[in-house]
Tab-separated table of C-alpha atoms in Angstrom:
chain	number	residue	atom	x	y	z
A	1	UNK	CA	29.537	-4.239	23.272
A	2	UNK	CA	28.974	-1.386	20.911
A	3	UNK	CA	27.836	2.032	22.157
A	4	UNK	CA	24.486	2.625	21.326
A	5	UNK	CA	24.190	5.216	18.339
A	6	UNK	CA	20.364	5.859	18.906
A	7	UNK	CA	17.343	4.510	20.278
A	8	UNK	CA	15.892	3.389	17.591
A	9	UNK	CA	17.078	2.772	13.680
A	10	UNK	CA	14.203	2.540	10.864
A	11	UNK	CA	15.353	0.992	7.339
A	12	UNK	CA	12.561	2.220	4.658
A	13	UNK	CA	11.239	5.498	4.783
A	14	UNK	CA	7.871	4.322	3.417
A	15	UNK	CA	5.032	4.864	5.007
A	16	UNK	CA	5.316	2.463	7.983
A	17	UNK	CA	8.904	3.900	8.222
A	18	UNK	CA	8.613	7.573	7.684
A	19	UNK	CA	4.850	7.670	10.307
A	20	UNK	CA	6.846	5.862	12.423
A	21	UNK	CA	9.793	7.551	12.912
A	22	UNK	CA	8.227	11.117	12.999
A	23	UNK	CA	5.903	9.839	15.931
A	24	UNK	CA	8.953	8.167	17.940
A	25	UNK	CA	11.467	11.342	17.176
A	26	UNK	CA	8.174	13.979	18.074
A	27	UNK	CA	7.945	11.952	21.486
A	28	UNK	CA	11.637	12.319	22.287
A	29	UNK	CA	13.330	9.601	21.332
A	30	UNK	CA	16.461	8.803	19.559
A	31	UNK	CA	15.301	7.446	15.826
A	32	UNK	CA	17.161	7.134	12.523
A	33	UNK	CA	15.403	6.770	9.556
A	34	UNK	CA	17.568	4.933	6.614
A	35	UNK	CA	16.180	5.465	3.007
A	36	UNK	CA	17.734	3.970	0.298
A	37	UNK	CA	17.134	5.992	-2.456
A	38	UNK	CA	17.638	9.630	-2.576
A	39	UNK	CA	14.208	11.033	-3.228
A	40	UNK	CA	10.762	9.095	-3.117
A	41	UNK	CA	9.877	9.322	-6.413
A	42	UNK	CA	12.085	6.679	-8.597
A	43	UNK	CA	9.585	3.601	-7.938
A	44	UNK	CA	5.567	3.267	-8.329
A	45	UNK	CA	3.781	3.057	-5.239
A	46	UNK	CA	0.336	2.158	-4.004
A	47	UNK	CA	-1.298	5.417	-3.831
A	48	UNK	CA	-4.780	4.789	-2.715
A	49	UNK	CA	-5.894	5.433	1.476
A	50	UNK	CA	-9.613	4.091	2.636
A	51	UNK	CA	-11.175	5.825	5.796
A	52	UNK	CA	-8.943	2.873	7.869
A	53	UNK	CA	-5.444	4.683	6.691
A	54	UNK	CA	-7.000	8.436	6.870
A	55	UNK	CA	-8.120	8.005	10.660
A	56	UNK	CA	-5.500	7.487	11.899
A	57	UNK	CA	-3.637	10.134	10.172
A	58	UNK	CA	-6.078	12.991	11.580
A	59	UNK	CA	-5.675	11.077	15.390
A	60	UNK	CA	-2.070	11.784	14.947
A	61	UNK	CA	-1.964	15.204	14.826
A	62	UNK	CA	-1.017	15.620	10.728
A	63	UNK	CA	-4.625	15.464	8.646
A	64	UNK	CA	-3.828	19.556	8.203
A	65	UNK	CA	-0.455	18.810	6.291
A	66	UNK	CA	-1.656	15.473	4.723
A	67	UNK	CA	-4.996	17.420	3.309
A	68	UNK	CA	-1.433	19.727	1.361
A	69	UNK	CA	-0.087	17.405	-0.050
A	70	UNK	CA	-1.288	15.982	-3.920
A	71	UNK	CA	-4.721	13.947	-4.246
A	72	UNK	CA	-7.946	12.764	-5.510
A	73	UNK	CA	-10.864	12.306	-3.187
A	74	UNK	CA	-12.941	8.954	-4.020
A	75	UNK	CA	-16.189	9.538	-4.217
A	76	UNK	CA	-17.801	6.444	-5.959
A	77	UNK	CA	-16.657	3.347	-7.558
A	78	UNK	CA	-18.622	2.449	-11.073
A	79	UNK	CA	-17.985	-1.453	-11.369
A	80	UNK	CA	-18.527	-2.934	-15.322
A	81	UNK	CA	-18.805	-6.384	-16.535
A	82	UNK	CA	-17.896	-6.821	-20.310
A	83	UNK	CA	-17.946	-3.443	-20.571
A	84	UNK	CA	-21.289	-2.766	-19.138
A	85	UNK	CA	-22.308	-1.090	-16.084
A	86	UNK	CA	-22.627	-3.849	-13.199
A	87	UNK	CA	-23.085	-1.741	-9.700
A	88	UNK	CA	-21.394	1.154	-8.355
A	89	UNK	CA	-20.402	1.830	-4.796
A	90	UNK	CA	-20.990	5.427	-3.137
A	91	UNK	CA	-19.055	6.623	-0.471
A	92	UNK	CA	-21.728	7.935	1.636
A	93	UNK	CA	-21.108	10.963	3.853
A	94	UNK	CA	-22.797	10.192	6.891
A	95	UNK	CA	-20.994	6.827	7.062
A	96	UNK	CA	-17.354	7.740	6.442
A	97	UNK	CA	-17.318	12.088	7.174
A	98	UNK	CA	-14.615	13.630	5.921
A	99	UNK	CA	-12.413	10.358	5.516
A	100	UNK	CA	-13.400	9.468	1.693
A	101	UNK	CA	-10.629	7.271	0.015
A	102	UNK	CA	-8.356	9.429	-1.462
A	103	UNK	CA	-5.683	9.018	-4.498
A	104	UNK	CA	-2.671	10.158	-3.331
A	105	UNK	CA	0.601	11.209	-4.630
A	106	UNK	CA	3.248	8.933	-2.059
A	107	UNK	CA	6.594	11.061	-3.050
A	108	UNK	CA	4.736	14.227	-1.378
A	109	UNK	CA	3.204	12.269	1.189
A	110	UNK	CA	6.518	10.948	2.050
A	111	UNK	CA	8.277	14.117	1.681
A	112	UNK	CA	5.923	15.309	3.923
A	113	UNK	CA	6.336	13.146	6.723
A	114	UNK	CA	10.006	13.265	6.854
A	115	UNK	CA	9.936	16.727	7.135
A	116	UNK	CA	8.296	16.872	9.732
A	117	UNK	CA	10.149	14.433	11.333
A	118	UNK	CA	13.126	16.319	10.493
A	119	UNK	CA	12.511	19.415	12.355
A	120	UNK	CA	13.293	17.739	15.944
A	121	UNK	CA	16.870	17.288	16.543
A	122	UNK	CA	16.580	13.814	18.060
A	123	UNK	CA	15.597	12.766	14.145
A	124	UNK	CA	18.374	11.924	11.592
A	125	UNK	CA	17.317	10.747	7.504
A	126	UNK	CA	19.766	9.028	6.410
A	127	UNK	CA	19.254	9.169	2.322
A	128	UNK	CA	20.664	7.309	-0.573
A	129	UNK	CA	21.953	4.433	2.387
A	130	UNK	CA	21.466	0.666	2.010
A	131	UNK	CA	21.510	-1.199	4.681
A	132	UNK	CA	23.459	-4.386	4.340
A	133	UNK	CA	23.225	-6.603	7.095
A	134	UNK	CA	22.142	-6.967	10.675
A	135	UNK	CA	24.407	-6.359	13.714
A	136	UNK	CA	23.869	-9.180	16.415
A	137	UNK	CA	25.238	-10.058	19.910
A	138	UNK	CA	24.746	-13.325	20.713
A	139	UNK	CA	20.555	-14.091	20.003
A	140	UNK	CA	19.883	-10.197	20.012
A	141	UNK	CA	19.861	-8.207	17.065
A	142	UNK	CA	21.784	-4.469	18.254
A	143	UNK	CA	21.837	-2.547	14.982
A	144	UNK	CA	22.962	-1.947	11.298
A	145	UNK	CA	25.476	-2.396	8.958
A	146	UNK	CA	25.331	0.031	6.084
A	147	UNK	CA	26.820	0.876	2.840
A	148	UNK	CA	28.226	4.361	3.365
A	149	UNK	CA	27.190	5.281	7.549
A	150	UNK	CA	28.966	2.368	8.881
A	151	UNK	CA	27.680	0.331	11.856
A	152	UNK	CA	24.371	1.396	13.368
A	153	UNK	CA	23.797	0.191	16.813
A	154	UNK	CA	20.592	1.064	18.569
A	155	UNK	CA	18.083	-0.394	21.710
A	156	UNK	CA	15.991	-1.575	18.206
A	157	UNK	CA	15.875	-2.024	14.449
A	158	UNK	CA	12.838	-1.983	12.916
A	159	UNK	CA	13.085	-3.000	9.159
A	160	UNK	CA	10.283	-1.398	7.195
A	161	UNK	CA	11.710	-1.950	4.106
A	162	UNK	CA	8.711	-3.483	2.042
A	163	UNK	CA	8.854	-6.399	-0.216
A	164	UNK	CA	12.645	-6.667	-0.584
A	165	UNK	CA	13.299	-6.355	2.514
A	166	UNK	CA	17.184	-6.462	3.167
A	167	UNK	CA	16.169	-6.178	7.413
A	168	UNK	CA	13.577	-9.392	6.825
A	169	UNK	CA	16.356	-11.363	4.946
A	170	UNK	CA	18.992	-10.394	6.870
A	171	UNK	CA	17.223	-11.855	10.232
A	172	UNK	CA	16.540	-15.579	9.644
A	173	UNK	CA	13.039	-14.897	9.746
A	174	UNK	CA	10.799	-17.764	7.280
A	175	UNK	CA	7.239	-16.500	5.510
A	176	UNK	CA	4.594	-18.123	3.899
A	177	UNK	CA	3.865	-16.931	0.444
A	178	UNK	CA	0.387	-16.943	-1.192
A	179	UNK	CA	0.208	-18.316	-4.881
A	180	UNK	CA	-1.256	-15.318	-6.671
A	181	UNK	CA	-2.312	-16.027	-10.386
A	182	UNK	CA	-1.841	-12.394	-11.573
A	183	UNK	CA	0.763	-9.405	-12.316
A	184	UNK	CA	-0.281	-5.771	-12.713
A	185	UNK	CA	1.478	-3.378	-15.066
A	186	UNK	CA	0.507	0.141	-14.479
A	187	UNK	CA	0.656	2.944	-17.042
A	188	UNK	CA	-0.542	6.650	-16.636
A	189	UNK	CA	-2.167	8.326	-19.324
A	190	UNK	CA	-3.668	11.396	-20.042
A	191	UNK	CA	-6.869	12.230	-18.532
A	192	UNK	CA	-8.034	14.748	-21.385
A	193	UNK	CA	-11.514	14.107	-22.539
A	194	UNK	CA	-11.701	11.717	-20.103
A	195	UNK	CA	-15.032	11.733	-17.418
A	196	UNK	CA	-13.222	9.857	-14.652
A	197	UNK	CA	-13.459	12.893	-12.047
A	198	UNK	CA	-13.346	11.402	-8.156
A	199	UNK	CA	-14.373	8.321	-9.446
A	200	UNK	CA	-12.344	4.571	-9.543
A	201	UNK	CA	-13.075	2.195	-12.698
A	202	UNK	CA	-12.977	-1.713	-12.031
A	203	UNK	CA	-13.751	-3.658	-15.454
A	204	UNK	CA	-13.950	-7.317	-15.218
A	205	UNK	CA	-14.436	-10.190	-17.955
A	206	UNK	CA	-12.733	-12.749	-19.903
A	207	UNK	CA	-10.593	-12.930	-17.630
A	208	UNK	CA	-8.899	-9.637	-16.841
A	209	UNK	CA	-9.061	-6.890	-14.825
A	210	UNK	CA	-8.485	-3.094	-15.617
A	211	UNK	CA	-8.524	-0.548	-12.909
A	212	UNK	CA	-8.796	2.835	-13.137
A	213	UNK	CA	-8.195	5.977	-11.241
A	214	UNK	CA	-7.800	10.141	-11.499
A	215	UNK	CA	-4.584	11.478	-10.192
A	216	UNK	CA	-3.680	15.132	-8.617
A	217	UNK	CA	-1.756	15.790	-11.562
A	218	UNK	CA	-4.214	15.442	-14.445
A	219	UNK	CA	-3.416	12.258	-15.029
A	220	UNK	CA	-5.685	8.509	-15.035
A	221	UNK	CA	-3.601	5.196	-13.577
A	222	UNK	CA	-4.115	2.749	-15.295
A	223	UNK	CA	-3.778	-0.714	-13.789
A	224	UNK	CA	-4.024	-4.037	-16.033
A	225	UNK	CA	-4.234	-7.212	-14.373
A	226	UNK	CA	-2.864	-9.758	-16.317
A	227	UNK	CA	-1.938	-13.480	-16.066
A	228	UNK	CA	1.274	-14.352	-14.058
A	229	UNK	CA	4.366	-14.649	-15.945
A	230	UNK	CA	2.713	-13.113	-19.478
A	231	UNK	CA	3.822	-9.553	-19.524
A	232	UNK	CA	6.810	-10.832	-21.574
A	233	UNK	CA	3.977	-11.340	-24.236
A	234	UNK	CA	2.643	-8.000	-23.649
A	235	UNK	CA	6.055	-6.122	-23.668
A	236	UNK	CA	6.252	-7.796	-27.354
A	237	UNK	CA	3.127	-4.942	-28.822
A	238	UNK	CA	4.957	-2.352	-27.201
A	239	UNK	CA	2.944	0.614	-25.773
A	240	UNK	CA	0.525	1.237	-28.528
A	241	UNK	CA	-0.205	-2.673	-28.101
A	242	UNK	CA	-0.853	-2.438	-24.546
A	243	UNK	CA	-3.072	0.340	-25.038
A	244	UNK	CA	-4.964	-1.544	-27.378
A	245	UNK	CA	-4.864	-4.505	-25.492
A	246	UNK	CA	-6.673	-2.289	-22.816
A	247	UNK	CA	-9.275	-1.069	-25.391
A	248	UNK	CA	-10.629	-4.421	-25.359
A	249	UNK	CA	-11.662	-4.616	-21.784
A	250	UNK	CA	-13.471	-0.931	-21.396
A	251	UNK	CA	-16.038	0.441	-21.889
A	252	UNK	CA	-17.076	2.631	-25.487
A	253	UNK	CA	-16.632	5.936	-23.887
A	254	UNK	CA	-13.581	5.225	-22.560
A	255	UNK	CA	-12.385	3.163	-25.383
A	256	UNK	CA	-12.658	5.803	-27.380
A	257	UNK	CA	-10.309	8.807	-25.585
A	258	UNK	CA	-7.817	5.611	-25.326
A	259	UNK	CA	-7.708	5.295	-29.055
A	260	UNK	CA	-6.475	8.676	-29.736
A	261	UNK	CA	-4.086	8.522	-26.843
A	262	UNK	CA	-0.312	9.522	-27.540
A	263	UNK	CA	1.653	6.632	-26.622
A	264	UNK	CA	4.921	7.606	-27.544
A	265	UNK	CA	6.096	9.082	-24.038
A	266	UNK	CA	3.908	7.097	-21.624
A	267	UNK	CA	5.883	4.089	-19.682
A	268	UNK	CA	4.439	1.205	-18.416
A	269	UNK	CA	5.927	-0.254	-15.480
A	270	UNK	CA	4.985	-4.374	-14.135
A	271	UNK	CA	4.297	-5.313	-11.030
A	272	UNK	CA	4.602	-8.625	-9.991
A	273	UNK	CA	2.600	-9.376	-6.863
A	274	UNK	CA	3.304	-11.121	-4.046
A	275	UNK	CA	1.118	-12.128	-1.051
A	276	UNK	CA	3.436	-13.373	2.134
A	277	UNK	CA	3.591	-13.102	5.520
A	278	UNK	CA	6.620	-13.654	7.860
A	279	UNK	CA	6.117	-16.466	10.896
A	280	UNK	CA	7.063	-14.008	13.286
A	281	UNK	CA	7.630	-10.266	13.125
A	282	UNK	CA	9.706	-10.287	15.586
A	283	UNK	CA	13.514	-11.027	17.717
A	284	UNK	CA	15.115	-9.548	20.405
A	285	UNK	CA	16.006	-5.811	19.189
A	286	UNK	CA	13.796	-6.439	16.433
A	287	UNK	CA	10.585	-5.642	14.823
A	288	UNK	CA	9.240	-6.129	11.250
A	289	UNK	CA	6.087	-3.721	9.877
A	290	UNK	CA	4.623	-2.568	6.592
A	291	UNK	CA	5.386	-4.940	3.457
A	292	UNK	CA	8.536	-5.981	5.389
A	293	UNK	CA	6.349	-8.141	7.801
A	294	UNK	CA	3.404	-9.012	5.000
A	295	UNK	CA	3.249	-8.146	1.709
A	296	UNK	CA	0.140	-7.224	0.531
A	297	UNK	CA	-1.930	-8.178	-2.866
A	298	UNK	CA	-2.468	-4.453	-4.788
A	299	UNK	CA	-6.580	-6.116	-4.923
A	300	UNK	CA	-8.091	-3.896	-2.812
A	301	UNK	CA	-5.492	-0.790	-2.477
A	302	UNK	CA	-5.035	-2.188	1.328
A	303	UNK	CA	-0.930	-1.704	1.558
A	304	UNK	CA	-0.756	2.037	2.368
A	305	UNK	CA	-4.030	1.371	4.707
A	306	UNK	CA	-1.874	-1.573	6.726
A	307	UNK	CA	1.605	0.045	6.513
A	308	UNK	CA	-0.292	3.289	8.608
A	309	UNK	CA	-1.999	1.084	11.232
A	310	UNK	CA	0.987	-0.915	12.070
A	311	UNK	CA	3.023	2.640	12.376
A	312	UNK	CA	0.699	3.834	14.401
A	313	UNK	CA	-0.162	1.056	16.752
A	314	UNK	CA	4.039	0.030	17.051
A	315	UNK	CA	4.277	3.420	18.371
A	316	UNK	CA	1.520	3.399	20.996
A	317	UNK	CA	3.371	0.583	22.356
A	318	UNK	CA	7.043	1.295	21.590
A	319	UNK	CA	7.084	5.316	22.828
A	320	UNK	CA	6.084	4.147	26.716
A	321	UNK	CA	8.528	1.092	26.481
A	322	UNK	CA	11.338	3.226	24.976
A	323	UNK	CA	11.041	6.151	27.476
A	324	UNK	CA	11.066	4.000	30.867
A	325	UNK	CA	14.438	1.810	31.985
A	326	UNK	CA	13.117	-1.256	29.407
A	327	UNK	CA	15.150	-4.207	29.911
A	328	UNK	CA	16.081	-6.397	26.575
A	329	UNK	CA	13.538	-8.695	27.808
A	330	UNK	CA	10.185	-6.292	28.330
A	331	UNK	CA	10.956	-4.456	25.286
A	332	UNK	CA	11.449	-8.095	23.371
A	333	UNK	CA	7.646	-8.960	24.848
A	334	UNK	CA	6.485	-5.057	23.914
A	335	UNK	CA	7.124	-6.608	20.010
A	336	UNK	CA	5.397	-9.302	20.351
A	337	UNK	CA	2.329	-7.366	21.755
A	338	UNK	CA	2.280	-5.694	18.331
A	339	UNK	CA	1.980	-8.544	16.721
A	340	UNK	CA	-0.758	-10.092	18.083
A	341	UNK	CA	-2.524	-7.159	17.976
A	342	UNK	CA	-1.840	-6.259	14.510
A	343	UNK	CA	-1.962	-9.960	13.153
A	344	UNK	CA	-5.612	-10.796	12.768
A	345	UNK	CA	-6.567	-7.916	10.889
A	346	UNK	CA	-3.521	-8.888	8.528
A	347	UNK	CA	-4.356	-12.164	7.997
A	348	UNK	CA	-7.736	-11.953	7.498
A	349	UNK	CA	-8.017	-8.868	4.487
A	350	UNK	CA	-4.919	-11.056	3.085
A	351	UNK	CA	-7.317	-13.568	2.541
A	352	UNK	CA	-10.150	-11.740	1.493
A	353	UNK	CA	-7.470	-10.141	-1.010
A	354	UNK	CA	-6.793	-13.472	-2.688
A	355	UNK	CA	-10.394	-14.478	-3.084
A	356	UNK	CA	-11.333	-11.608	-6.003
A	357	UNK	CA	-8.354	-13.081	-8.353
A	358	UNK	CA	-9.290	-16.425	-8.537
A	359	UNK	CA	-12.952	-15.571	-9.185
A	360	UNK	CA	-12.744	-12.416	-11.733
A	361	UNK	CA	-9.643	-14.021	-13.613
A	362	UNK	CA	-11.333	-17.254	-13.739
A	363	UNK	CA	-12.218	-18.156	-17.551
A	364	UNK	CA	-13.459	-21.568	-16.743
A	365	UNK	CA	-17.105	-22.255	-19.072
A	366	UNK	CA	-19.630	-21.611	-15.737
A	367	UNK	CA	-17.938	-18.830	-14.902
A	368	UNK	CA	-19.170	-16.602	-18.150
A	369	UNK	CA	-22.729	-17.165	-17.567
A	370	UNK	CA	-22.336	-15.931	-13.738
A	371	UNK	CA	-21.300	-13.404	-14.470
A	372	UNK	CA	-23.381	-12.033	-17.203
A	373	UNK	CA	-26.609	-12.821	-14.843
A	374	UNK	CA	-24.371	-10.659	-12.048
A	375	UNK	CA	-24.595	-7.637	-14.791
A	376	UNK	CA	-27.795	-8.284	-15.595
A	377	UNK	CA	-28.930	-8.194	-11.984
A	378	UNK	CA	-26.726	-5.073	-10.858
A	379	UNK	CA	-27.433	-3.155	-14.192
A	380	UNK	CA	-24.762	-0.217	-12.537
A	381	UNK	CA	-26.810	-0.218	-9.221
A	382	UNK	CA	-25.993	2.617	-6.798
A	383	UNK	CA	-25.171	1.382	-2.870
A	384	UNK	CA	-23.657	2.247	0.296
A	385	UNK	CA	-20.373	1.047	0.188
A	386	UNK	CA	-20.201	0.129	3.380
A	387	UNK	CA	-23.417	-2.005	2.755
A	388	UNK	CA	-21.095	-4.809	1.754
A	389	UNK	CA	-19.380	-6.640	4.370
A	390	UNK	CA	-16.201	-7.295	2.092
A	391	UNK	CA	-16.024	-3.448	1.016
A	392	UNK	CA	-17.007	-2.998	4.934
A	393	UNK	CA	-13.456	-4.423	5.376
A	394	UNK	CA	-11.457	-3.043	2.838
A	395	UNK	CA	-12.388	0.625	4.207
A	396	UNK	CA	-12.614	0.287	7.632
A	397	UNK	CA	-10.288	-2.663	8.862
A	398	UNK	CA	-10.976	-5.001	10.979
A	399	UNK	CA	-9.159	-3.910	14.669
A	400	UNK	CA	-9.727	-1.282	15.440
A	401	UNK	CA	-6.639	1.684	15.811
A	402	UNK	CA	-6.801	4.368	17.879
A	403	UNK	CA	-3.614	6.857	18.573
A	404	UNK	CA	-2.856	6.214	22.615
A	405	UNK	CA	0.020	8.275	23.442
A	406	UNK	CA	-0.473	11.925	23.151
């Protein structure tokens, strides 16, 4: 038997990670957070939070210091159909309060987090550290092995380590993948001349999908949904292609400030999606959350949103278990409490995520004139967001989360 190194060791300081380690290490116990890269900035991450991530955050104790750190607040969605106005969503006030969507920047949001964490002493960040396999003793996981801290033993791992996830491989564990027929590639252009202010584009027809969005830095994201497996055609045009690939797909305002875009130092960066979600998030001495446990489809901006509410809702369970004499046993059934809690509301925006694809990105002949009635019909129609039971879900959740412990 190893001696126990900590309570508790976290691989991925995203945001399941880094929310969960600074509520376990501000409640007194032993955590290590292991982060792979050296800053939080090398990578693109999903930026956007609905009123179902920011809850949570102010119930915690840290809306003051999130409210710091870089964003845009969301204050409508404008929704086009061949480039003309179809409906557009309004975050309404009296519904949602102070908790509109908001834009983030996830570097400071991260940095944020772990610095907070950082200022108890029972709370080590372990950066630039891989982890590279599991420890085990007999059917129990105990810890860590990493690239350049050694063995890692602890009461519980908890791998948090998104998509890739070295922990999820690493334990045996078999998912279930959705067939997604799309790939985003993101871009970020300049947002000079361009009336996007605290408002999120979504242009549909012919069978693509652009999404748009302001950022804190004077910037518009650019996402371009695409067919799976054809961004190898894309990369061919270069940037200046892509861009004018775009151009086909938005509307003439837009199209225009695109045109006269510099392309020379923007970088476009693919993402190729993935929908999956592990049979079990659990073993003895070990827990799955975030992207680690289910990967979420970018439709919908729902990954932050998740990664929170399982971070928050491991830790109302995990801080009592952790501070009382917890046998292997109780603490093994204390994980599997989280995931029943946590596993409707997963499964069920999963599949409302892979419904949109298959219907926007269809190009069969009957779906043309459905949609051009849907325009038609909408004509860029103001609503209550939360009017719409599927947008209902996307910003609110499904379970509901509320912070237990303090």
């Amino acid at each position: 038997m190893r001696e126990k190194v900590c309570q508790v060791v976290i691989s991925g300081a995203g945001p399941a990670g880094a929310i969960l380690g600074l509520l376990l290490a501000r409640a007194g116990v032993e955590t290590k957070l292991i982060e792979r890269h050296e800053d939080f900035s090398r990578e693109f991450r999903g930026e956007l939070i609905w009123p179902s991530g920011l809850k949570p955050l102010k119930q915690i104790g840290i809306w003051e210091d999130f409210e710091k750190v870089g964003q845009v607040r969301i204050d409508q969605v404008k929704m086009f159909i061949n480039e003309k106005p179809f409906v557009s969503p309004q975050m309404d006030s009296s519904v949602i309060g102070e908790f509109r969507p908001r834009w983030i920047s996830q570097p400071h949001f991260l940095e944020m987090l772990v610095e907070k964490a950082s200022a108890y002493t029972n709370f080590e960040l372990l950066r630039s550290t891989r982890v590279r396999n599991l420890l085990r003793d007999e059917d129990s996981v105990t810890g860590v092995v990493t690239d350049s801290h050694g063995d890692i033993s602890a009461d519980l791992v908890v791998g948090a380590d998104g998509r890739s996830s070295i922990v999820r491989a690493r334990s045996g564990l078999s998912a279930k993948a959705d067939k997604l027929p799309m790939d985003i590639v993101w871009i970020k252009v300049p947002a000079d001349r361009m009336e996007i202010c605290n408002t999120m584009r979504m242009y549909v027809g012919r069978g693509r999908l652009v999404i748009m969005a302001p950022t804190f830095d004077g910037f518009v994201q650019l996402g371009f949904i695409i067919r799976k497996g054809s961004f190898k055609e894309l990369r061919q045009l270069g940037t200046e292609g892509l861009i004018k690939e775009i151009l086909n797909y938005v509307d003439a305002p837009t199209r225009e400030v695109l045109k006269t875009t510099d392309t020379d130092d923007l970088r476009p960066f693919l993402l190729s999606t993935v929908a999956d979600r592990v049979d079990s998030w659990c073993l003895p001495g070990l827990l799955l959350i975030g992207d680690a446990a289910h990967t979420m489809s970018p439709v919908g901006g729902q990954g932050v949103n998740i990664a929170i509410r399982d971070a928050v809702l491991a830790a109302n369970y995990l801080i009592p278990a952790l501070k009382t004499a917890t046998n292997a046993d109780t603490l093994y059934q204390t994980l599997q409490k989280i995931e029943t809690e946590r596993l409707e509301e997963v499964k069920l925006i999963q599949a409302q995520q892979a419904k949109g694809p298959r219907i926007l990105l269809n190009q069969s002949l009957w779906m043309r004139p459905i949609l051009l009635l849907a325009q038609k019909l909408g004509r860029g129609a103001k609503f209550d967001a939360a009017s719409d039971p599927s947008m209902k879900t996307m910003m609110f959740g499904v379970s509901p989360i509320k912070w237990t412990v303090e």
